[in-house]
Amino acid sequence: MFKTDKENIELFFRKTRLKIETFLSRNSVLLIGKIITISIFILIIIGPIFYLLLQIFLHWGEIYSKVFNDPILGNEAFLMMLRSIGLSLKVAGIVTFFDLIVGIPIAWVLARYNFKGKKILDTLVDMPMAVPTSALGFSIYLFWGTNNGISRLLNSNVGLVSQGTLLIILTHIAFTFPYVTRSIKGIIADLDINIEKAAKTLGAPPFTIARMISLPMVKESLLAGTVLAFTRSLGETGATLIVSGVYQTAPVVIVSWMKGLKIPTTAFLSLILIIISLLLLTAVRLFARKVGLPWNKVFPRFERKISSKKVARTRDSLSITLFFIFVFIPALFVVIYLFQWWNKSPFSGDHEAGMIYQVFQAPDKKIDSIVHAFVTSVEVALIVTIVNLVIATPMALLISKTKNDKLKGLLDTLIDIPLIIPSSALGFSIFFLWGSNGLHLLSPGFMMIIVSHISFTYAYCVRPLVGAFDAIPTMYDEAAFAFGSSRLTAFRTVTMPFLKSGLIAVSIMTFTRSMSETGATIIVQGVERTIPVLLVDFFEASTFPAAAFAASLLILISFLSLLLLRYVSKER
Amino acid sequence: MVSVRMENVTKKYGKVIGIKDLSLSINDGEYVAILGPTGAGKTTTMYILAGLISPSSGKVFFDDVDVTDVPAEDRQIGFVFEEYNLFPRMNVEKNILFGPIVKNLDLSVSRKVALELLDLLNIKGKEKNYPNEISGGQKQRVALARAIVSNAKLLIMDDPLRALDAKIRDILQVELRKLVKDLGLTCIHATHDTHEAMRVADRILVFKDGQIVQDGTPEEIYNNPNSIYVADFLGENVSFRGEIFEEKEERYLLTENNLKLKVQTNYLTGTKVVALVPLELIDVYPKEESNSLNYDNIISGKLIKSKLIGEFFELILEISGMKIKAYELIGKKNIPTTPNSDIVIAMDKDDFRIFELENEKVINNEKSIESEEDESKRTKKLVE
Amino acid sequence: MTEIQFKHVTKIFGRKVEAVKDLSFIIEDGEYVSLIGPSGCGKTTTLRLLAGTVLPTRGKIFFDNREVENLPIQERNLGFVFQHFAIFPHMNVWENIAYGPTVKGKKKSEIEELVEHSLSSVQMKERAESFPSELSAPELQKVALARVIAAEAKILLLDEPLGALDQKIREEFQFFLRDFVKKQGLTAIHVTHDQAEALSISDKVIVLNKGQLVQMGTPDDLIFSPTNLFTSFFVGESDFIEGYVLDDSSRFSKVRVGLESINVQNAGIHKGEHVVIAIRREFFDVRKADQNNENFLTGKVISDQFLGLFRRVKVLLKNQQIIEAKIHAKSPLKFEENETVHVIIDPARTRCFEFPKEGIKKSLEM
């Protein structure tokens, strides 16, 4: 009796659920779902940018007078824009060049060779991507630009590299080169090695094979990685604020103008940066397939020579050495610094210059603001992660499953926009749309931080999920359908279990990204503070040991996330 | 146009042995097939010949020159892989001309040779197509042309037809042999398919566990397999167990179920043996025809059922309590197909392949191949 | 058990890729039918049209006289068996088999019964708790079949179901599969690229080429009575001899081949027509030229190759065509290269077709 009851209840719930799912799987309902998905995407991601464009167009007169024809400054604002953009482009160009030189061989080494410590090196290479750029910039500044790091080894009293272009370049290389490495590492590992064997039997030495066979096969990803590295350098704010000194890059100018509430000029500069990034993205999308790695010509003797094991080994070890000297050690130097300055200055022995005093004992009670910022950061990151999973999963499904190639291509490109436009410009456009100049729904502060973070982490969510959906063979769906599953039932019972680890990985990524963002946050934060921004504040107040404390905290968090991510993806 | 020699070559992957103390020689212009199940060391042998992996010990000679330490790119070989391995980003023409380009050959000459080959292989007009736009058979033809145009003297093929449909495989077997012979190449072709080996090769080397177990022309190997392993690998057999005895200068096999079969053997009276007869050598006739037959052994039995499988009828028969299978080519007249009809089976004395039981345990062919399948996966991984 | 009918079904992908062209056929209740043809012939599309994952551009599909071409896959009551199994990896065998009845909203006790029954129908009872990763390929395919039974599907669609099995096991599994389908009373449609498999497993075989039905018939029909050039080319190995009809008055017509003439089966050919005679290679007989032979073509031996199962004798006919005869491995006649021989042709085993305008080679391009 009892058993039948239980059975009936189970049956009732199951049937109800199946009915609801069948209803929701109807084409008309699914269409509504698709429309909502795309609407959210437009509202949060694309909307701000178009609004910015629209406003500049509508208020061109005002902007023109502020930018080109200011009664006091004349066209000084415009000249400053040009200078800053010029600097940004120069830096990004040089940085990308070095990224390629170091990034490609490291990717090759990681993909192809087996050696002790490979996994560790693999994790270390990803580190600079996970570590918040402001912490990274601060650490690199400490290493190269103060008398604590390299100068100490060289017994010098002043920093080796002062704030400025060179330091910006060093910093940017550190966090952009992993984009190059990562973009091709996986693909190189997946390349069918037998194709290279075929080339070998046809008489091609290893270097020729890499140049003519292997690299062309990773061309698109390499190009995508290169553009990402370039745009990241172009748009980076957090670290650049710290290492630039008086040499202001465009995103830094945006931040400083925003602080001075020069809305029209900020809007104009943001737009220019966005346009440059979009042009790059479009160019890559359009021409990636057509761009060929040039010269089919072969220089047998030369190529044979540089294919020799000796040359290859030298190249590989050199790139790994460069990685350690220019990226890894400077990036983590802040931790050493923290211990040097734990409770006193290592130079004067002054207790009040030490971290303990500054953070815990000084009258301004920095620990309170750190705790507060930490809580804010975590809250923001958690909300952003959850919201993004909810809105990104349908979008990923839509992109993966749509049979309309044009829609697919369009969405696929649009998704990348937040990835490549400078975060400070993105932050500004969100401020512009949602704030008092636009919809007037939000004012700078907690909510606006959340909206801006959702916006730039969206792509980080959608991209891998599209990959995860694509990787599930369609036969599972078809099998489920054949047995009478509605689309939603099949999604719940068959697709979701495949996605589990993908979703976890995406969550960790999103969380980490949100925790470490600086550029957009500074623009939209109002009176709120997140840890990376607080770090910049501490830096600007010259309380380095306190900044080092915040930086180390951030590094610790991202390191743990990274480990977690590795663990999850290994499970898969 | 080169002779090949391997001397005492061993290859180990960690603890797994790929090939063991293997020696072989191939004459200039000879077409040799290496036949064996996956995991028998075929791929390892091919890779060592090509220089894609180096042996743990032993030497490789081309035209009596030691090439053991010469890398693949300098060996002047053509290699055809099971998975084609065309360069996906290059069209057919560029694929074919890759060898001449990287070897700095005279491109105008190579282009002419390539065109002739494309014509010969029936893929003219596909020069500008990309590999993903042509069929499997066409891909393998392109791979073949690519290997030859690079001035190969030795053509090495690692199960080149395995991935193709049966129909295309049939057609390509003929094309392959013709091309190799017309061009006078030395060719070594690994395959797991007996029929293919017999169809293409002048000589067959049967591999087992990284060693050569038999070496001979197709006819020699078919008629005189030197072990149960080889006989079983060549095809399906009916097996009779029993004892040899001699009577009036003729030798007979008295089977466990009391059949007395006239056989040809050197084994003496009292030897316990197993005798294998390939299914296609068992001739089946309606009972009525038994008087007009001229065979060494004629045994009556019953047809249980018959089934058409491609070009053969598969007949399931019962003779003196034993259930056996026989294949009859459908071209033959009067194949009995009515179930339960009385039939006779006819076998000549040289149809029996006889092996002494003590020497070799009767192995279950299926089982042994299966377990080797697993091992082959391991080796393939290791090779890579 | 369901009868299936295709009426003038056409499927066009994109603007102009005609995957299936005006396809009509009937599959009877409980029949086991295979679809064969070269890659790209439309066999997979036909299966997808049956499944409902692809909808026809034109034409109608009936299951038991019910029009289904616009029904989604969910409402067609099918079982789908794939080359790579599609066993849900996160569910154990029991849960996989229970999947169909569960999503159909069956009672728990009923589900249990169905699963038990299905498990025993494939003799997998003791593996109920196993996960797919622990099963061998044939076991996975058995689970896939059991899943179909549990879902009470009447039509079984098999997409290269033996493709992922080892050669040796494949033959064994063929018997199991056919036996299973017959015992369960399913109507089965089986797509394969392996014609030998199709011939040995099915009641009927549909040969497709370039999206069109070329011939539908029993395995015997296809081998012994091909109705067109493509079938005789695709099923087994045949040679094609060009000729002109001299006389069509009797059961066997006289056809001129080069300077000789032979009798062939008369199936609607007329005097003066340009024809092609199709003969399976195992139907040729090769004899020494000094004997009293009838109905033969003269030629010179190019090669006599030994192949174990049979011998292949290649002969260059007088009209410069090369034919290849498959001869019993033990045939006592041995031929020397360049020896003049007679290729004997049994008129009853020939098929004669109109000579294709575009030439034989072109018309058979796959």
PDB file of C-alpha atoms in Angstrom, chain C residues 143-325:
ATOM      1  CA  VAL C 143      22.675  -2.481 -24.517  1.00  0.00           C
ATOM      2  CA  ALA C 144      21.667  -0.202 -27.381  1.00  0.00           C
ATOM      3  CA  LEU C 145      19.386  -2.943 -28.699  1.00  0.00           C
ATOM      4  CA  ALA C 146      17.923  -3.635 -25.269  1.00  0.00           C
ATOM      5  CA  ARG C 147      17.220   0.074 -24.898  1.00  0.00           C
ATOM      6  CA  VAL C 148      15.160  -0.045 -28.060  1.00  0.00           C
ATOM      7  CA  ILE C 149      13.142  -3.002 -26.774  1.00  0.00           C
ATOM      8  CA  ALA C 150      12.483  -1.319 -23.451  1.00  0.00           C
ATOM      9  CA  ALA C 151      11.213   1.762 -25.248  1.00  0.00           C
ATOM     10  CA  GLU C 152       8.808  -0.529 -27.116  1.00  0.00           C
ATOM     11  CA  ALA C 153       9.919   0.853 -30.447  1.00  0.00           C
ATOM     12  CA  LYS C 154       8.697  -1.012 -33.498  1.00  0.00           C
ATOM     13  CA  ILE C 155      11.092   0.343 -36.065  1.00  0.00           C
ATOM     14  CA  LEU C 156      14.791  -0.177 -35.606  1.00  0.00           C
ATOM     15  CA  LEU C 157      17.162   2.153 -37.428  1.00  0.00           C
ATOM     16  CA  LEU C 158      20.706   0.877 -37.560  1.00  0.00           C
ATOM     17  CA  ASP C 159      23.436   3.260 -38.664  1.00  0.00           C
ATOM     18  CA  GLU C 160      26.551   1.175 -39.397  1.00  0.00           C
ATOM     19  CA  PRO C 161      25.830  -0.825 -36.235  1.00  0.00           C
ATOM     20  CA  LEU C 162      28.772  -3.174 -36.740  1.00  0.00           C
ATOM     21  CA  GLY C 163      31.205  -0.490 -37.850  1.00  0.00           C
ATOM     22  CA  ALA C 164      32.976  -0.237 -34.524  1.00  0.00           C
ATOM     23  CA  LEU C 165      33.316  -3.976 -33.970  1.00  0.00           C
ATOM     24  CA  ASP C 166      36.364  -6.051 -34.827  1.00  0.00           C
ATOM     25  CA  GLN C 167      36.174  -8.007 -38.054  1.00  0.00           C
ATOM     26  CA  LYS C 168      36.045 -11.399 -36.367  1.00  0.00           C
ATOM     27  CA  ILE C 169      33.307 -10.432 -33.935  1.00  0.00           C
ATOM     28  CA  ARG C 170      31.382  -8.682 -36.649  1.00  0.00           C
ATOM     29  CA  GLU C 171      30.347 -11.888 -38.383  1.00  0.00           C
ATOM     30  CA  GLU C 172      29.158 -13.405 -35.148  1.00  0.00           C
ATOM     31  CA  PHE C 173      27.258 -10.264 -34.279  1.00  0.00           C
ATOM     32  CA  GLN C 174      25.536 -10.263 -37.668  1.00  0.00           C
ATOM     33  CA  PHE C 175      23.828 -13.513 -36.768  1.00  0.00           C
ATOM     34  CA  PHE C 176      22.922 -12.266 -33.339  1.00  0.00           C
ATOM     35  CA  LEU C 177      21.512  -9.040 -34.727  1.00  0.00           C
ATOM     36  CA  ARG C 178      19.342 -10.673 -37.368  1.00  0.00           C
ATOM     37  CA  ASP C 179      18.141 -13.278 -34.948  1.00  0.00           C
ATOM     38  CA  PHE C 180      17.306 -10.607 -32.384  1.00  0.00           C
ATOM     39  CA  VAL C 181      15.377  -8.453 -34.830  1.00  0.00           C
ATOM     40  CA  LYS C 182      13.339 -11.411 -36.028  1.00  0.00           C
ATOM     41  CA  LYS C 183      12.608 -12.659 -32.510  1.00  0.00           C
ATOM     42  CA  GLN C 184      11.467  -9.232 -31.376  1.00  0.00           C
ATOM     43  CA  GLY C 185       9.402  -8.744 -34.510  1.00  0.00           C
ATOM     44  CA  LEU C 186      10.987  -5.428 -35.403  1.00  0.00           C
ATOM     45  CA  THR C 187      11.094  -3.778 -38.778  1.00  0.00           C
ATOM     46  CA  ALA C 188      14.773  -3.017 -39.285  1.00  0.00           C
ATOM     47  CA  ILE C 189      16.547  -0.614 -41.619  1.00  0.00           C
ATOM     48  CA  HIS C 190      20.274  -1.036 -41.640  1.00  0.00           C
ATOM     49  CA  VAL C 191      22.742   1.334 -43.288  1.00  0.00           C
ATOM     50  CA  THR C 192      26.138  -0.090 -44.133  1.00  0.00           C
ATOM     51  CA  HIS C 193      28.986   0.477 -46.530  1.00  0.00           C
ATOM     52  CA  ASP C 194      29.810  -3.217 -46.457  1.00  0.00           C
ATOM     53  CA  GLN C 195      27.850  -5.026 -49.145  1.00  0.00           C
ATOM     54  CA  ALA C 196      28.800  -8.470 -47.876  1.00  0.00           C
ATOM     55  CA  GLU C 197      27.269  -7.561 -44.521  1.00  0.00           C
ATOM     56  CA  ALA C 198      24.113  -6.293 -46.209  1.00  0.00           C
ATOM     57  CA  LEU C 199      23.773  -9.406 -48.337  1.00  0.00           C
ATOM     58  CA  SER C 200      24.180 -11.799 -45.469  1.00  0.00           C
ATOM     59  CA  ILE C 201      21.988 -10.055 -42.902  1.00  0.00           C
ATOM     60  CA  SER C 202      18.976  -8.743 -44.801  1.00  0.00           C
ATOM     61  CA  ASP C 203      15.752  -9.922 -46.333  1.00  0.00           C
ATOM     62  CA  LYS C 204      16.006  -7.181 -48.888  1.00  0.00           C
ATOM     63  CA  VAL C 205      18.650  -4.758 -49.955  1.00  0.00           C
ATOM     64  CA  ILE C 206      18.191  -1.288 -51.404  1.00  0.00           C
ATOM     65  CA  VAL C 207      21.038  -0.121 -53.620  1.00  0.00           C
ATOM     66  CA  LEU C 208      21.370   3.653 -53.823  1.00  0.00           C
ATOM     67  CA  ASN C 209      23.557   5.748 -56.069  1.00  0.00           C
ATOM     68  CA  LYS C 210      23.651   9.523 -56.326  1.00  0.00           C
ATOM     69  CA  GLY C 211      20.512   9.826 -54.246  1.00  0.00           C
ATOM     70  CA  GLN C 212      18.432   7.491 -56.367  1.00  0.00           C
ATOM     71  CA  LEU C 213      17.173   4.007 -55.831  1.00  0.00           C
ATOM     72  CA  VAL C 214      19.005   1.752 -58.249  1.00  0.00           C
ATOM     73  CA  GLN C 215      17.560  -1.594 -57.261  1.00  0.00           C
ATOM     74  CA  MET C 216      15.657  -3.102 -54.391  1.00  0.00           C
ATOM     75  CA  GLY C 217      15.585  -6.842 -54.020  1.00  0.00           C
ATOM     76  CA  THR C 218      16.599  -9.933 -52.101  1.00  0.00           C
ATOM     77  CA  PRO C 219      20.312 -10.699 -51.850  1.00  0.00           C
ATOM     78  CA  ASP C 220      19.761 -13.422 -54.465  1.00  0.00           C
ATOM     79  CA  ASP C 221      18.182 -10.921 -56.833  1.00  0.00           C
ATOM     80  CA  LEU C 222      21.103  -8.554 -56.535  1.00  0.00           C
ATOM     81  CA  ILE C 223      23.691 -11.215 -57.168  1.00  0.00           C
ATOM     82  CA  PHE C 224      21.980 -13.272 -59.814  1.00  0.00           C
ATOM     83  CA  SER C 225      19.588 -10.810 -61.395  1.00  0.00           C
ATOM     84  CA  PRO C 226      20.904  -7.282 -61.285  1.00  0.00           C
ATOM     85  CA  THR C 227      18.542  -5.050 -63.239  1.00  0.00           C
ATOM     86  CA  ASN C 228      21.080  -2.417 -64.163  1.00  0.00           C
ATOM     87  CA  LEU C 229      24.711  -1.695 -64.713  1.00  0.00           C
ATOM     88  CA  PHE C 230      25.337  -0.041 -61.361  1.00  0.00           C
ATOM     89  CA  THR C 231      24.061  -2.946 -59.277  1.00  0.00           C
ATOM     90  CA  SER C 232      26.138  -5.440 -61.178  1.00  0.00           C
ATOM     91  CA  PHE C 233      29.139  -3.181 -60.720  1.00  0.00           C
ATOM     92  CA  PHE C 234      28.590  -2.407 -57.057  1.00  0.00           C
ATOM     93  CA  VAL C 235      27.516  -5.798 -55.754  1.00  0.00           C
ATOM     94  CA  GLY C 236      30.424  -8.146 -56.135  1.00  0.00           C
ATOM     95  CA  GLU C 237      32.868  -7.935 -59.018  1.00  0.00           C
ATOM     96  CA  SER C 238      31.779  -8.006 -62.621  1.00  0.00           C
ATOM     97  CA  ASP C 239      33.308  -7.349 -65.995  1.00  0.00           C
ATOM     98  CA  PHE C 240      31.555  -5.371 -68.669  1.00  0.00           C
ATOM     99  CA  ILE C 241      31.866  -6.322 -72.315  1.00  0.00           C
ATOM    100  CA  GLU C 242      30.759  -4.008 -75.072  1.00  0.00           C
ATOM    101  CA  GLY C 243      28.766  -5.432 -77.987  1.00  0.00           C
ATOM    102  CA  TYR C 244      26.068  -5.030 -80.636  1.00  0.00           C
ATOM    103  CA  VAL C 245      22.938  -7.166 -80.802  1.00  0.00           C
ATOM    104  CA  LEU C 246      22.867  -9.281 -83.960  1.00  0.00           C
ATOM    105  CA  ASP C 247      19.726 -11.251 -83.331  1.00  0.00           C
ATOM    106  CA  ASP C 248      16.998 -11.061 -80.696  1.00  0.00           C
ATOM    107  CA  SER C 249      14.625 -13.749 -81.876  1.00  0.00           C
ATOM    108  CA  SER C 250      15.091 -16.426 -79.219  1.00  0.00           C
ATOM    109  CA  ARG C 251      15.557 -16.707 -75.450  1.00  0.00           C
ATOM    110  CA  PHE C 252      19.252 -16.157 -75.961  1.00  0.00           C
ATOM    111  CA  SER C 253      20.249 -13.306 -78.209  1.00  0.00           C
ATOM    112  CA  LYS C 254      23.336 -13.202 -80.312  1.00  0.00           C
ATOM    113  CA  VAL C 255      25.652 -10.295 -79.547  1.00  0.00           C
ATOM    114  CA  ARG C 256      28.688  -9.297 -81.553  1.00  0.00           C
ATOM    115  CA  VAL C 257      31.753  -8.619 -79.457  1.00  0.00           C
ATOM    116  CA  GLY C 258      34.590  -7.407 -81.615  1.00  0.00           C
ATOM    117  CA  LEU C 259      34.831  -9.936 -84.409  1.00  0.00           C
ATOM    118  CA  GLU C 260      33.274 -12.761 -82.404  1.00  0.00           C
ATOM    119  CA  SER C 261      29.750 -13.334 -81.252  1.00  0.00           C
ATOM    120  CA  ILE C 262      28.228 -14.914 -78.163  1.00  0.00           C
ATOM    121  CA  ASN C 263      24.793 -15.791 -76.888  1.00  0.00           C
ATOM    122  CA  VAL C 264      23.516 -13.851 -73.920  1.00  0.00           C
ATOM    123  CA  GLN C 265      20.310 -13.758 -71.943  1.00  0.00           C
ATOM    124  CA  ASN C 266      17.678 -11.727 -73.714  1.00  0.00           C
ATOM    125  CA  ALA C 267      16.042  -9.256 -71.400  1.00  0.00           C
ATOM    126  CA  GLY C 268      14.502  -6.614 -73.575  1.00  0.00           C
ATOM    127  CA  ILE C 269      17.344  -5.963 -75.971  1.00  0.00           C
ATOM    128  CA  HIS C 270      16.814  -5.441 -79.608  1.00  0.00           C
ATOM    129  CA  LYS C 271      18.592  -6.078 -82.823  1.00  0.00           C
ATOM    130  CA  GLY C 272      21.183  -3.466 -83.700  1.00  0.00           C
ATOM    131  CA  GLU C 273      21.378  -2.034 -80.185  1.00  0.00           C
ATOM    132  CA  HIS C 274      24.662  -1.060 -78.613  1.00  0.00           C
ATOM    133  CA  VAL C 275      24.801  -3.012 -75.355  1.00  0.00           C
ATOM    134  CA  VAL C 276      27.011  -3.874 -72.471  1.00  0.00           C
ATOM    135  CA  ILE C 277      27.133  -7.437 -71.199  1.00  0.00           C
ATOM    136  CA  ALA C 278      27.699  -7.710 -67.461  1.00  0.00           C
ATOM    137  CA  ILE C 279      29.146 -10.936 -66.131  1.00  0.00           C
ATOM    138  CA  ARG C 280      30.235 -11.654 -62.595  1.00  0.00           C
ATOM    139  CA  ARG C 281      33.851 -12.709 -62.494  1.00  0.00           C
ATOM    140  CA  GLU C 282      33.116 -16.016 -60.830  1.00  0.00           C
ATOM    141  CA  PHE C 283      30.755 -16.930 -63.692  1.00  0.00           C
ATOM    142  CA  PHE C 284      33.524 -16.946 -66.286  1.00  0.00           C
ATOM    143  CA  ASP C 285      35.208 -20.187 -67.059  1.00  0.00           C
ATOM    144  CA  VAL C 286      38.585 -20.263 -68.759  1.00  0.00           C
ATOM    145  CA  ARG C 287      39.530 -23.266 -70.911  1.00  0.00           C
ATOM    146  CA  LYS C 288      42.371 -24.260 -73.155  1.00  0.00           C
ATOM    147  CA  ALA C 289      41.766 -23.124 -76.725  1.00  0.00           C
ATOM    148  CA  ASP C 290      42.370 -26.542 -78.260  1.00  0.00           C
ATOM    149  CA  GLN C 291      39.210 -28.013 -76.789  1.00  0.00           C
ATOM    150  CA  ASN C 292      35.753 -28.147 -78.175  1.00  0.00           C
ATOM    151  CA  ASN C 293      34.171 -25.199 -76.435  1.00  0.00           C
ATOM    152  CA  GLU C 294      30.918 -23.428 -76.910  1.00  0.00           C
ATOM    153  CA  ASN C 295      29.875 -19.829 -76.471  1.00  0.00           C
ATOM    154  CA  PHE C 296      33.243 -18.299 -75.793  1.00  0.00           C
ATOM    155  CA  LEU C 297      35.407 -15.304 -76.483  1.00  0.00           C
ATOM    156  CA  THR C 298      39.022 -15.791 -77.426  1.00  0.00           C
ATOM    157  CA  GLY C 299      41.819 -14.061 -75.578  1.00  0.00           C
ATOM    158  CA  LYS C 300      45.365 -14.169 -74.308  1.00  0.00           C
ATOM    159  CA  VAL C 301      46.251 -14.804 -70.676  1.00  0.00           C
ATOM    160  CA  ILE C 302      47.893 -11.829 -69.011  1.00  0.00           C
ATOM    161  CA  SER C 303      48.302 -13.402 -65.629  1.00  0.00           C
ATOM    162  CA  ASP C 304      47.151 -16.343 -63.573  1.00  0.00           C
ATOM    163  CA  GLN C 305      47.287 -15.197 -59.998  1.00  0.00           C
ATOM    164  CA  PHE C 306      46.861 -17.366 -56.986  1.00  0.00           C
ATOM    165  CA  LEU C 307      44.814 -15.897 -54.171  1.00  0.00           C
ATOM    166  CA  GLY C 308      44.027 -18.636 -51.738  1.00  0.00           C
ATOM    167  CA  LEU C 309      40.267 -18.532 -51.875  1.00  0.00           C
ATOM    168  CA  PHE C 310      40.365 -18.686 -55.649  1.00  0.00           C
ATOM    169  CA  ARG C 311      42.566 -17.896 -58.625  1.00  0.00           C
ATOM    170  CA  ARG C 312      42.288 -14.830 -60.780  1.00  0.00           C
ATOM    171  CA  VAL C 313      42.992 -15.328 -64.443  1.00  0.00           C
ATOM    172  CA  LYS C 314      43.329 -12.099 -66.378  1.00  0.00           C
ATOM    173  CA  VAL C 315      42.604 -12.358 -70.071  1.00  0.00           C
ATOM    174  CA  LEU C 316      43.044  -9.816 -72.834  1.00  0.00           C
ATOM    175  CA  LEU C 317      40.141 -10.400 -75.211  1.00  0.00           C
ATOM    176  CA  LYS C 318      40.460  -9.938 -78.923  1.00  0.00           C
ATOM    177  CA  ASN C 319      38.562  -6.679 -78.734  1.00  0.00           C
ATOM    178  CA  GLN C 320      41.357  -5.380 -76.438  1.00  0.00           C
ATOM    179  CA  GLN C 321      39.201  -5.502 -73.337  1.00  0.00           C
ATOM    180  CA  ILE C 322      40.637  -7.111 -70.222  1.00  0.00           C
ATOM    181  CA  ILE C 323      38.466  -9.441 -68.167  1.00  0.00           C
ATOM    182  CA  GLU C 324      39.293 -11.250 -64.987  1.00  0.00           C
ATOM    183  CA  ALA C 325      37.926 -14.690 -64.196  1.00  0.00           C
TER     184      ALA C 325
END
